[in-house]
PDB file of C-alpha atoms in Angstrom:
ATOM      1  CA  GLN A   1      64.705  90.263  80.586  1.00 90.00           C
ATOM      2  CA  VAL A   2      67.228  89.457  83.258  1.00 95.00           C
ATOM      3  CA  ARG A   3      70.022  86.962  82.815  1.00 96.00           C
ATOM      4  CA  LEU A   4      72.083  85.483  85.664  1.00 97.00           C
ATOM      5  CA  GLU A   5      75.291  83.722  84.669  1.00 96.00           C
ATOM      6  CA  GLU A   6      76.842  81.583  87.353  1.00 96.00           C
ATOM      7  CA  SER A   7      80.419  80.263  87.548  1.00 95.00           C
ATOM      8  CA  GLY A   8      82.372  78.249  90.053  1.00 94.00           C
ATOM      9  CA  GLY A   9      81.236  75.138  91.829  1.00 91.00           C
ATOM     10  CA  GLY A  10      82.670  71.669  91.423  1.00 96.00           C
ATOM     11  CA  VAL A  11      83.976  68.906  93.653  1.00 97.00           C
ATOM     12  CA  VAL A  12      85.973  69.580  96.807  1.00 98.00           C
ATOM     13  CA  GLN A  13      87.100  67.553  99.791  1.00 98.00           C
ATOM     14  CA  PRO A  14      85.683  68.295 103.279  1.00 98.00           C
ATOM     15  CA  GLY A  15      87.431  71.249 104.776  1.00 98.00           C
ATOM     16  CA  GLY A  16      88.150  72.756 101.375  1.00 98.00           C
ATOM     17  CA  SER A  17      87.026  75.997  99.766  1.00 98.00           C
ATOM     18  CA  LEU A  18      85.143  77.078  96.654  1.00 98.00           C
ATOM     19  CA  ASN A  19      84.067  80.391  95.184  1.00 97.00           C
ATOM     20  CA  LEU A  20      80.871  81.011  93.303  1.00 98.00           C
ATOM     21  CA  SER A  21      80.233  84.054  91.142  1.00 98.00           C
ATOM     22  CA  CYS A  22      77.113  85.371  89.429  1.00 98.00           C
ATOM     23  CA  VAL A  23      76.875  88.184  86.891  1.00 97.00           C
ATOM     24  CA  ALA A  24      73.525  89.802  86.256  1.00 96.00           C
ATOM     25  CA  SER A  25      72.697  91.424  82.928  1.00 95.00           C
ATOM     26  CA  GLY A  26      69.669  92.805  81.142  1.00 93.00           C
ATOM     27  CA  MET A  27      66.915  94.987  82.605  1.00 90.00           C
ATOM     28  CA  LEU A  28      68.335  95.511  86.091  1.00 90.00           C
ATOM     29  CA  PHE A  29      66.637  98.766  87.030  1.00 91.00           C
ATOM     30  CA  GLY A  30      65.393  98.350  90.611  1.00 92.00           C
ATOM     31  CA  LEU A  31      67.879  95.616  91.459  1.00 92.00           C
ATOM     32  CA  ASN A  32      67.465  95.394  95.232  1.00 94.00           C
ATOM     33  CA  ALA A  33      69.391  92.326  96.308  1.00 96.00           C
ATOM     34  CA  MET A  34      71.247  89.332  95.011  1.00 97.00           C
ATOM     35  CA  GLY A  35      71.922  86.083  96.742  1.00 97.00           C
ATOM     36  CA  TRP A  36      72.524  82.376  96.669  1.00 98.00           C
ATOM     37  CA  TYR A  37      70.108  79.611  97.414  1.00 98.00           C
ATOM     38  CA  ARG A  38      70.723  75.851  97.353  1.00 98.00           C
ATOM     39  CA  GLN A  39      68.631  72.770  96.853  1.00 98.00           C
ATOM     40  CA  VAL A  40      69.053  69.043  97.366  1.00 97.00           C
ATOM     41  CA  PRO A  41      66.676  66.460  95.886  1.00 94.00           C
ATOM     42  CA  ARG A  42      63.249  66.231  97.529  1.00 95.00           C
ATOM     43  CA  LEU A  43      63.804  69.284  99.691  1.00 95.00           C
ATOM     44  CA  PRO A  44      62.768  72.934  99.192  1.00 96.00           C
ATOM     45  CA  ARG A  45      65.240  75.472  97.932  1.00 96.00           C
ATOM     46  CA  GLU A  46      66.798  77.274 100.885  1.00 97.00           C
ATOM     47  CA  LEU A  47      68.521  80.630 101.342  1.00 98.00           C
ATOM     48  CA  VAL A  48      72.258  80.455 101.795  1.00 98.00           C
ATOM     49  CA  ALA A  49      73.220  84.126 101.737  1.00 98.00           C
ATOM     50  CA  ARG A  50      71.751  87.351 100.454  1.00 98.00           C
ATOM     51  CA  ILE A  51      73.155  90.847 100.100  1.00 98.00           C
ATOM     52  CA  HIS A  52      71.497  94.208  99.533  1.00 96.00           C
ATOM     53  CA  MET A  53      73.143  95.926  96.603  1.00 93.00           C
ATOM     54  CA  SER A  54      72.967  99.484  97.942  1.00 93.00           C
ATOM     55  CA  SER A  55      73.810  99.004 101.595  1.00 94.00           C
ATOM     56  CA  GLY A  56      75.921  95.863 101.435  1.00 94.00           C
ATOM     57  CA  SER A  57      74.119  94.378 104.397  1.00 97.00           C
ATOM     58  CA  ALA A  58      74.011  90.606 104.265  1.00 98.00           C
ATOM     59  CA  ASP A  59      71.998  87.743 105.705  1.00 97.00           C
ATOM     60  CA  TYR A  60      73.193  84.185 106.115  1.00 98.00           C
ATOM     61  CA  ALA A  61      71.640  80.859 106.911  1.00 98.00           C
ATOM     62  CA  ASP A  62      72.654  79.735 110.381  1.00 98.00           C
ATOM     63  CA  SER A  63      74.275  76.640 108.900  1.00 97.00           C
ATOM     64  CA  VAL A  64      76.849  78.703 106.920  1.00 98.00           C
ATOM     65  CA  LYS A  65      77.574  81.594 109.286  1.00 98.00           C
ATOM     66  CA  GLY A  66      81.271  81.963 109.908  1.00 97.00           C
ATOM     67  CA  ARG A  67      82.154  79.790 106.917  1.00 98.00           C
ATOM     68  CA  PHE A  68      80.610  81.567 103.911  1.00 98.00           C
ATOM     69  CA  THR A  69      81.032  85.188 102.876  1.00 98.00           C
ATOM     70  CA  ILE A  70      78.918  86.968 100.295  1.00 98.00           C
ATOM     71  CA  SER A  71      80.077  90.106  98.534  1.00 97.00           C
ATOM     72  CA  ARG A  72      78.898  92.285  95.666  1.00 96.00           C
ATOM     73  CA  ASP A  73      80.354  94.511  92.962  1.00 94.00           C
ATOM     74  CA  ILE A  74      77.751  97.121  92.127  1.00 92.00           C
ATOM     75  CA  ALA A  75      79.524  98.368  88.996  1.00 92.00           C
ATOM     76  CA  GLN A  76      79.709  94.881  87.573  1.00 92.00           C
ATOM     77  CA  ASN A  77      76.303  93.695  88.882  1.00 93.00           C
ATOM     78  CA  THR A  78      78.121  90.710  90.349  1.00 95.00           C
ATOM     79  CA  VAL A  79      77.685  88.742  93.536  1.00 97.00           C
ATOM     80  CA  SER A  80      80.223  86.273  94.851  1.00 98.00           C
ATOM     81  CA  LEU A  81      80.070  83.606  97.525  1.00 98.00           C
ATOM     82  CA  GLN A  82      83.276  82.530  99.187  1.00 98.00           C
ATOM     83  CA  MET A  83      82.776  79.130 100.820  1.00 98.00           C
ATOM     84  CA  LYS A  84      85.288  77.799 103.333  1.00 98.00           C
ATOM     85  CA  SER A  85      85.440  74.799 105.654  1.00 98.00           C
ATOM     86  CA  LEU A  86      83.024  72.974 103.428  1.00 98.00           C
ATOM     87  CA  ILE A  87      81.240  69.928 104.809  1.00 98.00           C
ATOM     88  CA  PRO A  88      79.329  67.148 103.028  1.00 97.00           C
ATOM     89  CA  GLU A  89      76.013  68.755 104.056  1.00 97.00           C
ATOM     90  CA  ASP A  90      76.887  71.698 101.830  1.00 98.00           C
ATOM     91  CA  THR A  91      76.510  69.456  98.806  1.00 98.00           C
ATOM     92  CA  ALA A  92      73.692  70.886  96.673  1.00 98.00           C
ATOM     93  CA  VAL A  93      72.844  72.750  93.513  1.00 98.00           C
ATOM     94  CA  TYR A  94      73.497  76.410  94.179  1.00 98.00           C
ATOM     95  CA  TYR A  95      71.281  78.976  92.464  1.00 98.00           C
ATOM     96  CA  CYS A  96      71.965  82.681  91.985  1.00 98.00           C
ATOM     97  CA  ASN A  97      68.988  84.918  92.695  1.00 97.00           C
ATOM     98  CA  ALA A  98      68.200  88.532  91.823  1.00 97.00           C
ATOM     99  CA  ASP A  99      65.434  90.424  93.616  1.00 96.00           C
ATOM    100  CA  ILE A 100      64.179  93.347  91.516  1.00 95.00           C
ATOM    101  CA  LEU A 101      61.715  95.781  93.004  1.00 92.00           C
ATOM    102  CA  ARG A 102      58.185  95.531  91.574  1.00 91.00           C
ATOM    103  CA  ARG A 103      59.259  92.798  89.214  1.00 90.00           C
ATOM    104  CA  GLY A 104      60.100  89.843  91.397  1.00 93.00           C
ATOM    105  CA  HIS A 105      62.785  87.213  91.576  1.00 95.00           C
ATOM    106  CA  TYR A 106      64.999  85.853  88.859  1.00 97.00           C
ATOM    107  CA  TRP A 107      67.102  82.687  88.959  1.00 97.00           C
ATOM    108  CA  GLY A 108      70.237  81.330  87.393  1.00 97.00           C
ATOM    109  CA  GLN A 109      70.523  77.829  85.952  1.00 96.00           C
ATOM    110  CA  GLY A 110      72.264  76.481  89.059  1.00 96.00           C
ATOM    111  CA  THR A 111      75.735  75.103  89.638  1.00 97.00           C
ATOM    112  CA  GLN A 112      76.581  71.860  91.411  1.00 97.00           C
ATOM    113  CA  VAL A 113      78.710  71.891  94.564  1.00 98.00           C
ATOM    114  CA  THR A 114      79.807  68.494  95.813  1.00 98.00           C
ATOM    115  CA  VAL A 115      81.757  68.019  99.041  1.00 98.00           C
ATOM    116  CA  SER A 116      83.138  64.538  99.226  1.00 96.00           C
ATOM    117  CA  SER A 117      86.284  62.694 100.140  1.00 93.00           C
TER     118      SER A 117
END
């Protein structure tokens, strides 16, 4: 089994910053990438940022480029998302994701991020 434990999130004013962290544990052999997705009611879950664990190469949604930075700690099986210049449209439930080769995707429970004045 794979467990993803998320931390961070909360309420922040527009223009503010938040950091999300996710620690993966369990059967992680073949861990290829980790990332963050977000979802608002009645819309599909969308990719925010994703990072390959071995190379460190990262992909970002166009809407967050230049504002969000994803990083990973291989030794700790941790991925972090630094979010700056937050806008109300960033309000969503953010989910940690782990992509494990030949086993598929695993998800965290989700953490709420609310950007509001």
